[in-house]
Short mmCIF file of C-alpha atoms and ligand atoms in Angstrom, two decimals:
data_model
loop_
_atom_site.label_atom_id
_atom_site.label_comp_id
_atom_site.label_asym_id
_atom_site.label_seq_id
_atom_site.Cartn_x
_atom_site.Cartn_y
_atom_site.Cartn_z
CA UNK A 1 -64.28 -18.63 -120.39
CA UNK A 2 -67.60 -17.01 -118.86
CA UNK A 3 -66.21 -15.40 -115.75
CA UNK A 4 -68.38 -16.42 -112.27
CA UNK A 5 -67.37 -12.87 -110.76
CA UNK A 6 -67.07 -10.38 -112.97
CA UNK A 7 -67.53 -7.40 -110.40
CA UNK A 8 -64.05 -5.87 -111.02
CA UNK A 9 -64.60 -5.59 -114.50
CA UNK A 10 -68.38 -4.23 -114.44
CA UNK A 11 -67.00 -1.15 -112.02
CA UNK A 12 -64.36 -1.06 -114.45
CA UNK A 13 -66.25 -0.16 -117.13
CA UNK A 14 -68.81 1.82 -115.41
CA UNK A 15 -71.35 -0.60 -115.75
CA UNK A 16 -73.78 -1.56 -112.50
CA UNK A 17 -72.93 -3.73 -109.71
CA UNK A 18 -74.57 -5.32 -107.27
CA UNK A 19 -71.73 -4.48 -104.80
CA UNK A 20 -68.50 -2.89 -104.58
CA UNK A 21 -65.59 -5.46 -105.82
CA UNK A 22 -62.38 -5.18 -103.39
CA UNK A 23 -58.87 -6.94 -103.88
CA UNK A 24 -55.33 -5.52 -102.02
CA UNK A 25 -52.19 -4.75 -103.88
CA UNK A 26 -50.07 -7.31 -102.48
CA UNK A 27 -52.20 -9.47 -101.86
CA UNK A 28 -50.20 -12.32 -102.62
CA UNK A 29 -47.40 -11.99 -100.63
CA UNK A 30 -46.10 -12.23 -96.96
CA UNK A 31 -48.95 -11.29 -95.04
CA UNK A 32 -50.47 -14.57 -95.73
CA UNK A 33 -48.52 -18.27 -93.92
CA UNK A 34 -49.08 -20.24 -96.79
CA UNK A 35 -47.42 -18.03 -98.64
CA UNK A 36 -44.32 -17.94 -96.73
CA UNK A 37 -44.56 -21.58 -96.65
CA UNK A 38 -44.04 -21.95 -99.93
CA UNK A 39 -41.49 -19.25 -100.10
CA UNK A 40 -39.61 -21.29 -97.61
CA UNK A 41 -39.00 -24.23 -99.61
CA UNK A 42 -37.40 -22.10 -102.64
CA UNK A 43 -33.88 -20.69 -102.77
CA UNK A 44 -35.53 -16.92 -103.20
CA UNK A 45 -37.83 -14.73 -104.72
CA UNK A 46 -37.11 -15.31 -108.16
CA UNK A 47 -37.77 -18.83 -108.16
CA UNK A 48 -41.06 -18.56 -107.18
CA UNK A 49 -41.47 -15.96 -109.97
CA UNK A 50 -39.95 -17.80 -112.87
CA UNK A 51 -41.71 -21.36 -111.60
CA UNK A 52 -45.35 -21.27 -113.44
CA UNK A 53 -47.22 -23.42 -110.68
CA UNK A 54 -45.69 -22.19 -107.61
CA UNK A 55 -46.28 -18.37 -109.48
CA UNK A 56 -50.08 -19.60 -109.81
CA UNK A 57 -50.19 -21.23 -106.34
CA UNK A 58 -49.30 -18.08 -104.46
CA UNK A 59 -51.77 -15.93 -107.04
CA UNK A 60 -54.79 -17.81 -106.25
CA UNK A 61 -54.13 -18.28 -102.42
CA UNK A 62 -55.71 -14.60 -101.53
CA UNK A 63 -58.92 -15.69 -103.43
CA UNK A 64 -59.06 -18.67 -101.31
CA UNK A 65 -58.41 -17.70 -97.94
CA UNK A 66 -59.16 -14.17 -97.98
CA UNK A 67 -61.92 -13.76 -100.31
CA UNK A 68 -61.39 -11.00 -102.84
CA UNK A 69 -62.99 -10.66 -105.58
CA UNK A 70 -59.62 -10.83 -107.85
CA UNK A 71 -56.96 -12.27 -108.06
CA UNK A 72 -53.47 -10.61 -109.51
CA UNK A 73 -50.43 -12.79 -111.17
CA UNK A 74 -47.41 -12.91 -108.68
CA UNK A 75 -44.57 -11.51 -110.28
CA UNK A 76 -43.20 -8.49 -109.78
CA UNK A 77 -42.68 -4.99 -112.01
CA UNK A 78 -38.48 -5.43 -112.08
CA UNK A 79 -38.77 -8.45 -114.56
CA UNK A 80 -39.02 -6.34 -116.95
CA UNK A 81 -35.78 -4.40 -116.76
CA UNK A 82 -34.28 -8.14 -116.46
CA UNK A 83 -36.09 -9.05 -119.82
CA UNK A 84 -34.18 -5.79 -121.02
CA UNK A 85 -30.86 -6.98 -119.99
CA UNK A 86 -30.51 -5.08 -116.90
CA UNK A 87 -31.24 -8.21 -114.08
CA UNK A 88 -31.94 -7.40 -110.33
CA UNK A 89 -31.28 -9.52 -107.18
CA UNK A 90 -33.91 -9.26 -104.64
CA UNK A 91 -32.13 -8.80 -101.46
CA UNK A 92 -33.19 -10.62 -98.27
CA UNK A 93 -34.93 -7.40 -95.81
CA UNK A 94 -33.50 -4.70 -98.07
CA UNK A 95 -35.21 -5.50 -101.43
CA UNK A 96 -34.61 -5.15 -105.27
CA UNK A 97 -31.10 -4.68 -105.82
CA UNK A 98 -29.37 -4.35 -110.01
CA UNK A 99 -25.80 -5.21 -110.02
CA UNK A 100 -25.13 -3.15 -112.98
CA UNK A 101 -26.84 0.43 -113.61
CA UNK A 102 -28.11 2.34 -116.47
CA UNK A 103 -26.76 5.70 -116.63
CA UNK A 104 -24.73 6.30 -120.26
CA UNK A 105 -25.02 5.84 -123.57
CA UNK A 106 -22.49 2.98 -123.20
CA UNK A 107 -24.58 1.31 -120.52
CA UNK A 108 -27.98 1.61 -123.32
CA UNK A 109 -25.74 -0.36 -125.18
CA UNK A 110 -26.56 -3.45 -123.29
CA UNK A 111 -29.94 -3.28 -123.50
CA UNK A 112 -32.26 -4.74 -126.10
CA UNK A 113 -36.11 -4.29 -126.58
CA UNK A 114 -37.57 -7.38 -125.06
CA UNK A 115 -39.55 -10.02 -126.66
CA UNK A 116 -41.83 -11.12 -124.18
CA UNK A 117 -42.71 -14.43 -125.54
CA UNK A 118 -38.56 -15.72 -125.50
CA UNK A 119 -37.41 -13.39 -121.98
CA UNK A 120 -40.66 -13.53 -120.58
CA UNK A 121 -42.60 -16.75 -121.46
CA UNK A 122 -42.43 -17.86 -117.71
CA UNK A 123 -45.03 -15.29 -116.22
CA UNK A 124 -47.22 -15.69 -119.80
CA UNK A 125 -47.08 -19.54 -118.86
CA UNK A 126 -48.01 -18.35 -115.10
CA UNK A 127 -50.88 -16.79 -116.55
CA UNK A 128 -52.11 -19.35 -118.48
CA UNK A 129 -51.69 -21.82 -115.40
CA UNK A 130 -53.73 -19.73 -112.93
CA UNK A 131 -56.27 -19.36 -115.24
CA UNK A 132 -56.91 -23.02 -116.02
CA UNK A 133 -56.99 -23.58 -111.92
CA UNK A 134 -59.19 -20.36 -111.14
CA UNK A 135 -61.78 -21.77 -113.80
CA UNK A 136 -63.50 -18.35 -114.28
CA UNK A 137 -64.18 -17.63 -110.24
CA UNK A 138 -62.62 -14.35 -110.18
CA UNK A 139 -61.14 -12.03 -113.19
CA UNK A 140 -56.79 -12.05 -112.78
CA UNK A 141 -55.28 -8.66 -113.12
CA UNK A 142 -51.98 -8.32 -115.21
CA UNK A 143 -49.65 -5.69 -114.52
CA UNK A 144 -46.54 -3.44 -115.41
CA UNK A 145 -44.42 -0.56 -114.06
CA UNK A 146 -45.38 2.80 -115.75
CA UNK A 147 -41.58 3.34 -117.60
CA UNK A 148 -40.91 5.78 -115.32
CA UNK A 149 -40.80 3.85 -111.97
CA UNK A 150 -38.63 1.04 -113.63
CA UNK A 151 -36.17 3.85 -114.88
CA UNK A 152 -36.08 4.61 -111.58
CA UNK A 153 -35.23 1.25 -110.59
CA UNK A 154 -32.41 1.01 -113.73
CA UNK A 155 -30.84 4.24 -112.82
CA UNK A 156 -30.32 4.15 -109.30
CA UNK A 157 -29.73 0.64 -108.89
CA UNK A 158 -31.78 -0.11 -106.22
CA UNK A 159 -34.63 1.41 -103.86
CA UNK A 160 -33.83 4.67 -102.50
CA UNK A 161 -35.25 8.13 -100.67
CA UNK A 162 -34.51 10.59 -103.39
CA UNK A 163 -34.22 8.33 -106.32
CA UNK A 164 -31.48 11.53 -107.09
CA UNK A 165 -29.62 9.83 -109.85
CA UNK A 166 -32.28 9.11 -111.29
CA UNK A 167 -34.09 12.90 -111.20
CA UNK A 168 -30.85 13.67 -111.70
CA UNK A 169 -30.64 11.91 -115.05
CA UNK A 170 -33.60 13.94 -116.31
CA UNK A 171 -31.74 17.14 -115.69
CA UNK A 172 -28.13 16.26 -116.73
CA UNK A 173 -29.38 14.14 -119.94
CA UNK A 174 -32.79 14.36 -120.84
CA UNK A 175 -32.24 12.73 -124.20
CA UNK A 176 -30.96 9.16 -122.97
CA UNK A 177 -33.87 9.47 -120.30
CA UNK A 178 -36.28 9.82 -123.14
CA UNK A 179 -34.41 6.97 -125.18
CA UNK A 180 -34.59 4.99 -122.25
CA UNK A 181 -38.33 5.16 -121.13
CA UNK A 182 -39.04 4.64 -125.35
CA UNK A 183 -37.20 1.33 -124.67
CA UNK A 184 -39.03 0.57 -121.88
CA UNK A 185 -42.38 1.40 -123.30
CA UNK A 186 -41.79 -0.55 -126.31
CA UNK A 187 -41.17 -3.48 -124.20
CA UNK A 188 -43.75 -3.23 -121.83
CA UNK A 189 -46.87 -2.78 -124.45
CA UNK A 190 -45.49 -5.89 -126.25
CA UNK A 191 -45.70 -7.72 -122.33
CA UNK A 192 -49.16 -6.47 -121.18
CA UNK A 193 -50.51 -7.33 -124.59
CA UNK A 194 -48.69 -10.56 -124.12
CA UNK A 195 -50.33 -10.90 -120.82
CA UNK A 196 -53.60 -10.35 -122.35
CA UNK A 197 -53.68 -13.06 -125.19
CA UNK A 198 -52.26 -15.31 -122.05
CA UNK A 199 -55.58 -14.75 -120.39
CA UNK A 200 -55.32 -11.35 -118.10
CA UNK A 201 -58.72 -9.85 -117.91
CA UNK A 202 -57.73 -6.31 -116.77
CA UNK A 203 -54.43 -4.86 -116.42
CA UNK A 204 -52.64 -2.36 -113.86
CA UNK A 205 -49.92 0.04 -114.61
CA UNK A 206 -47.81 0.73 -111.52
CA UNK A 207 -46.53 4.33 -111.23
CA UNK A 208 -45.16 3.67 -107.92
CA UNK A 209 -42.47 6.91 -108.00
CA UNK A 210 -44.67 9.41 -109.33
CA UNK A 211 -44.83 10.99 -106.38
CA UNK A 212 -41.48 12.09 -106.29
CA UNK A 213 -41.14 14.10 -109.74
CA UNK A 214 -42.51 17.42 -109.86
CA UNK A 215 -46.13 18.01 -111.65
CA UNK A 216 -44.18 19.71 -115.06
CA UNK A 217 -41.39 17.15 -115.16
CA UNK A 218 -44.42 14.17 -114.42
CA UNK A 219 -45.95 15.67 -117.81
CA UNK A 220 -42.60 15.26 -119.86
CA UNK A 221 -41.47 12.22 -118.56
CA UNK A 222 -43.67 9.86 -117.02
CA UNK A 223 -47.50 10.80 -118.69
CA UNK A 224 -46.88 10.66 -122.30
CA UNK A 225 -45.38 6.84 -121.94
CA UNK A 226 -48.53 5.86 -119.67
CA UNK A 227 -50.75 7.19 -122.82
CA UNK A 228 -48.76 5.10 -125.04
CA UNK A 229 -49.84 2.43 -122.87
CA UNK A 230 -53.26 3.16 -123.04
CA UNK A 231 -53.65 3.79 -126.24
CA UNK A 232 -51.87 -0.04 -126.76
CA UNK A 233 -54.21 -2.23 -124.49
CA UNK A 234 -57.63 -2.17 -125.89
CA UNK A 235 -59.40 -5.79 -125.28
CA UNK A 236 -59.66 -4.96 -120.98
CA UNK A 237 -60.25 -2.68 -119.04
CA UNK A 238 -56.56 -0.55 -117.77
CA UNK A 239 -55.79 0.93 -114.38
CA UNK A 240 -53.45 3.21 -113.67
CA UNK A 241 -52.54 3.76 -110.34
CA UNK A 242 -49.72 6.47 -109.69
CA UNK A 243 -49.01 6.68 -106.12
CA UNK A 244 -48.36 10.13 -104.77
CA UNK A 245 -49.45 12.10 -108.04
CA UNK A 246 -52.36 14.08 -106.97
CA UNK A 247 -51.18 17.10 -108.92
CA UNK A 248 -51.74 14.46 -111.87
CA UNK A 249 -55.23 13.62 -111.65
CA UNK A 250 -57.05 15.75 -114.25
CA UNK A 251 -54.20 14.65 -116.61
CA UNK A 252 -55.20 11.54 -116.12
CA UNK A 253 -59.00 11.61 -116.67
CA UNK A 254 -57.65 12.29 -120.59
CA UNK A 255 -55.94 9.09 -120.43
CA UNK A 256 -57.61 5.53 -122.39
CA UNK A 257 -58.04 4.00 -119.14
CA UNK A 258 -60.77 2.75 -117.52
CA UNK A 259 -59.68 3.07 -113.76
CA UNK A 260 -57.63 5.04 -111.49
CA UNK A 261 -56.13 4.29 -108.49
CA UNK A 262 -55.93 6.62 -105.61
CA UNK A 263 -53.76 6.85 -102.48
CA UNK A 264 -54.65 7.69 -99.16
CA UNK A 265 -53.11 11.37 -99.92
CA UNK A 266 -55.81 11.70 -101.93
CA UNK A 267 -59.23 13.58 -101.02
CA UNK A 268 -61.86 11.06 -102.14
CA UNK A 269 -64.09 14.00 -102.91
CA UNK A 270 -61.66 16.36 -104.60
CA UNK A 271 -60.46 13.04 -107.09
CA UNK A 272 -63.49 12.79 -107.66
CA UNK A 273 -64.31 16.34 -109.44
CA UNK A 274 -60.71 16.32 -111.07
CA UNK A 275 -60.97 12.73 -112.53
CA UNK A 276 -65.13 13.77 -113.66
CA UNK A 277 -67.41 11.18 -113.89
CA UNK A 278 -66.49 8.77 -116.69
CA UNK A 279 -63.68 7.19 -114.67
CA UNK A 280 -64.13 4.45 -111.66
CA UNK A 281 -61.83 5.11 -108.67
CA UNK A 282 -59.93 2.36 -107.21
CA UNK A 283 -58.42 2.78 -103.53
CA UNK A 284 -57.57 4.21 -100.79
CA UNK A 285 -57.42 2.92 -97.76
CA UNK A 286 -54.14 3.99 -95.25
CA UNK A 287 -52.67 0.16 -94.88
CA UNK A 288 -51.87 1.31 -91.69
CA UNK A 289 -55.50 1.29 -90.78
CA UNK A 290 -55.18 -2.36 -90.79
CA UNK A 291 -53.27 -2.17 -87.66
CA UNK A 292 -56.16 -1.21 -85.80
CA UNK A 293 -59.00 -2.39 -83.93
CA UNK A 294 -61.63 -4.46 -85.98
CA UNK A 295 -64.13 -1.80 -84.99
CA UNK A 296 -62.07 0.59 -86.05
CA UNK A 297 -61.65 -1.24 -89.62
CA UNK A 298 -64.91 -1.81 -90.11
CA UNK A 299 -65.88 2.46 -88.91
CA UNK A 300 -63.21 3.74 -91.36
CA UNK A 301 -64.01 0.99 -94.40
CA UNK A 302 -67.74 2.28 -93.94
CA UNK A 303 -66.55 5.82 -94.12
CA UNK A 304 -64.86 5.45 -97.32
CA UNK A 305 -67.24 3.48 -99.47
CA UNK A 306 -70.21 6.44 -98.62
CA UNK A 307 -67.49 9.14 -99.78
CA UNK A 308 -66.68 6.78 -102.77
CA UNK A 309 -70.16 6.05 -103.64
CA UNK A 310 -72.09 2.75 -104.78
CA UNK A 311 -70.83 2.64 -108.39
CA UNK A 312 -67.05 3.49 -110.16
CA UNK A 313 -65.60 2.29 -107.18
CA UNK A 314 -62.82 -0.80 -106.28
CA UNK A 315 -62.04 -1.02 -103.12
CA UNK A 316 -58.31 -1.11 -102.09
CA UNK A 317 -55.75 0.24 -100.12
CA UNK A 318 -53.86 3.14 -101.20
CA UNK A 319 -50.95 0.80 -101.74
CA UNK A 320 -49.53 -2.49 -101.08
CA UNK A 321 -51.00 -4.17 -98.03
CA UNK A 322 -47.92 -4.11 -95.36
CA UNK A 323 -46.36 -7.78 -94.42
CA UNK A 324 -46.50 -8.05 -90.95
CA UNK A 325 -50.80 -7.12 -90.96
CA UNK A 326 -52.41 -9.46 -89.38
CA UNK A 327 -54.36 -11.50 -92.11
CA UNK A 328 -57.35 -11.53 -89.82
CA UNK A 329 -57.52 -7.41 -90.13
CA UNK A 330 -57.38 -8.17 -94.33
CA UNK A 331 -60.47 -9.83 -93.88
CA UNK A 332 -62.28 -7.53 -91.70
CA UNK A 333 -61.51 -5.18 -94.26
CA UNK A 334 -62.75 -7.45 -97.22
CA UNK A 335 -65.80 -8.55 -95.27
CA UNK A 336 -66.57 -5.12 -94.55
CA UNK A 337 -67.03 -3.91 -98.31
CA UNK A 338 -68.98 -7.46 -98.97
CA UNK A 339 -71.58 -6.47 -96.48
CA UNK A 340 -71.81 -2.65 -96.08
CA UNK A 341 -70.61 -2.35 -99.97
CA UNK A 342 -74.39 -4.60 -100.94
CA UNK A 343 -76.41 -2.72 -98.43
CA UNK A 344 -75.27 0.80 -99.97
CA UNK A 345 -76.09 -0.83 -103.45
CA UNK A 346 -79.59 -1.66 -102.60
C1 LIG B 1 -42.29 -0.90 -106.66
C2 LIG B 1 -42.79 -2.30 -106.91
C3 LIG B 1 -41.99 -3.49 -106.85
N1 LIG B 1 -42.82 -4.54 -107.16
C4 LIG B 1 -44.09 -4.10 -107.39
C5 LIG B 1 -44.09 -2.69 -107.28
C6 LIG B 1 -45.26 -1.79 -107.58
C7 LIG B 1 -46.22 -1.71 -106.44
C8 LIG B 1 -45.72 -0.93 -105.27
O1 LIG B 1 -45.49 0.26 -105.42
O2 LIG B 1 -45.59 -1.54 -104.20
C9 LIG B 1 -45.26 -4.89 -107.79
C10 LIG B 1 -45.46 -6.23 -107.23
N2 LIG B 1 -44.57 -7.03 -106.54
C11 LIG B 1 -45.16 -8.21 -106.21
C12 LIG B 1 -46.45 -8.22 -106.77
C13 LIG B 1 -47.29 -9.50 -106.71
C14 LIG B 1 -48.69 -9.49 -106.77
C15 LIG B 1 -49.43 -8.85 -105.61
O3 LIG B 1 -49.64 -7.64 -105.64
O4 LIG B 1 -49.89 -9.58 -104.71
C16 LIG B 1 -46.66 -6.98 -107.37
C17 LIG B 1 -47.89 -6.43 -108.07
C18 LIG B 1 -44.55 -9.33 -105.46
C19 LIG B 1 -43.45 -9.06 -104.54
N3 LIG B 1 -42.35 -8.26 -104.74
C20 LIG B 1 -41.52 -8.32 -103.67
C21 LIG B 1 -42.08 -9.23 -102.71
C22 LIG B 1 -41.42 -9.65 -101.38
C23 LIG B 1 -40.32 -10.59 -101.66
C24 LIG B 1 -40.35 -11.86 -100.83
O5 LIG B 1 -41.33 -12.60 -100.83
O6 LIG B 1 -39.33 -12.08 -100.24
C25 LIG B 1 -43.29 -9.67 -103.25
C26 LIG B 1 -44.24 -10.67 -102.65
C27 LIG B 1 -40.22 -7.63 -103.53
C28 LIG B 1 -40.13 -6.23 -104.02
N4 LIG B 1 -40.45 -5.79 -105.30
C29 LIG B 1 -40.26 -4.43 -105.37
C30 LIG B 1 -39.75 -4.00 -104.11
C31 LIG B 1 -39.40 -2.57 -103.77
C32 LIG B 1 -39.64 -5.13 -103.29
C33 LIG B 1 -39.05 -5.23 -101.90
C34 LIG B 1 -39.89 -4.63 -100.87
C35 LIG B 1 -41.19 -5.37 -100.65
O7 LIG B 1 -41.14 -6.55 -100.32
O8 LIG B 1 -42.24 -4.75 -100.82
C36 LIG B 1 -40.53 -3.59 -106.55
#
């Protein structure tokens, strides 16, 4: 199906736009009413994930009420250590929490490379349902964690500051890390290719610990699985977004992806020389600006699409949009790159 706004993937690919295309990270989610609404009526989390047309209600509800100009599949990157065998409970206030960990050999043993068509048909059927009921108005962006961040996840069990068994893992047994994030990788190129026959027209990898490995062990352990993915997902355009690895970003200009996403640590400027030209930025707004003024918003959004320039660019945040922002703010900020992001164009 002829897509109606294809903005998103023309800056993708480096080809012209009219304006700059903006969507949040977490978008769908708890900022917006309807969304808890709908939350409401479900025993948890997970239902809403594994329930195709409540999944595809909550996707396209930012494209409706906010306006951006995509929309991404609600699910979340911990279904795929589930699909693996290692399943996760998603804690009330506190988050993602996994029962059991992964931290032996004998612990591996309970893990299988996932088929995403039998452990994960329910977000391939999500897909397929939000893109019959968004009839081409906006692309839908399918994602994955980079292996790395779910590691994490597996390893430690749940969210944490340090993350130190799992760094610690990559000290104390670097060879069942390794075997690990190969499982991992395997399973998640057979998903996000899975996601793409289903109908996604771009796809995000989410590196959301990066941050906290240093630069050499980023290169051993994270980098070379994101490549893999890459080098796996050829039909749409990839983003990679890795938040908190600015030590990373001429690394990843090597990388067979089309975008990368920035954080607000970043120096728009400075990514800019280190990524080179042939790569669009995506980002990288502070969410915290959305606590301001509208003035304010619409000052700071102004700022940042003259540093980022009229073309290569997505607007964003620099990572997930917080839940208690005011929706309002969200679309101060959208509305802001619709207007000001033409006018800079013309
Ligand atoms: C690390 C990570 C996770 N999940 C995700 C990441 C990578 C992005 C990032 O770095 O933020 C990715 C994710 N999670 C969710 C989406 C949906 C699509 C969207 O972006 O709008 C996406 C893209 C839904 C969700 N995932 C989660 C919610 C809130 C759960 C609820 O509704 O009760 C939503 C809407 C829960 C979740 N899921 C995760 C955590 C740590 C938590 C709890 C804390 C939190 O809420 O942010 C793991």
């Amino acid at each position: 199906m002829q897509l109606k706004n294809d903005l998103l993937i023309r800056a993708a690919k480096g080809e012209a736009v009219e304006r700059t295309p903006v969507w949040l990270m977490r978008q769908a989610g708890r900022i917006l009413p309807e969304y808890r609404a709908v939350r409401e009526s479900l025993s948890g989390f997970k239902e809403l994930v594994e329930t195709p047309e409540l999944a595809a209600e909550v996707t396209i509800q930012p494209v409706d009420i906010l306006g951006v100009d995509a929309a991404i599949i609600f699910s979340d990157i911990l279904v795929v250590p589930e699909a693996m065998g290692c399943t996760y409970e998603m804690v009330e206030k506190r988050g993602p929490l996994f029962p059991k960990t992964i931290r032996t050999e004998q612990d591996m043993k309970s893990l299988r490379i996932a088929d995403p068509h039998e452990h994960l048909h329910y977000v391939l059927d999500a897909i397929k349902v939000t893109k019959k009921a968004l009839n081409g108005r906006v692309p839908l962006i399918g994602f994955a964690g980079a292996p790395w961040t779910i590691l994490a996840y597996m390893v430690e069990g749940s969210g944490s500051k340090t993350f130190s068994h799992a760094r610690g893992m990559l000290y104390t047994n670097p060879k069942l890390a390794h075997q690990l994030l190969r499982m991992i990788t395997d399973t998640t190129i057979a998903y996000l290719q899975a996601q793409v026959e289903a109908g996604a027209n771009l796809i995000q990898v989410f590196d959301s610990w990066a941050g906290i490995l240093s630069p050499a062990q980023y290169r051993l352990f994270s980098l070379p699985y994101i490549n893999e993915i890459c080098n796996a997902i050829n039909s749409v355009p990839v983003t990679v977004f890795a938040k908190g690895a600015f030590f990373a970003l001429e690394d990843f200009a090597t990388l067979n992806c089309e975008t990368i996403g920035l954080d607000w640590n970043m120096e728009i400027k400075t990514a800019r020389q280190q990524v080179g030209p042939n790569k669009t930025l995506q980002g990288n707004m502070d969410p915290c600006l959305l606590y301001s003024s509208f003035d304010t918003i619409q000052h700071e959004t102004i700022k940042m699409l003259k540093e980022f320039g009229p073309q290569r660019h997505i607007a964003n945040l620099g990572h997930g949009v917080y839940p208690d922002t005011d929706p309002e703010k969200v679309k101060c900020f959208i509305q802001t790159v619709k207007e000001y992001g033409a006018t800079i164009n013309s």
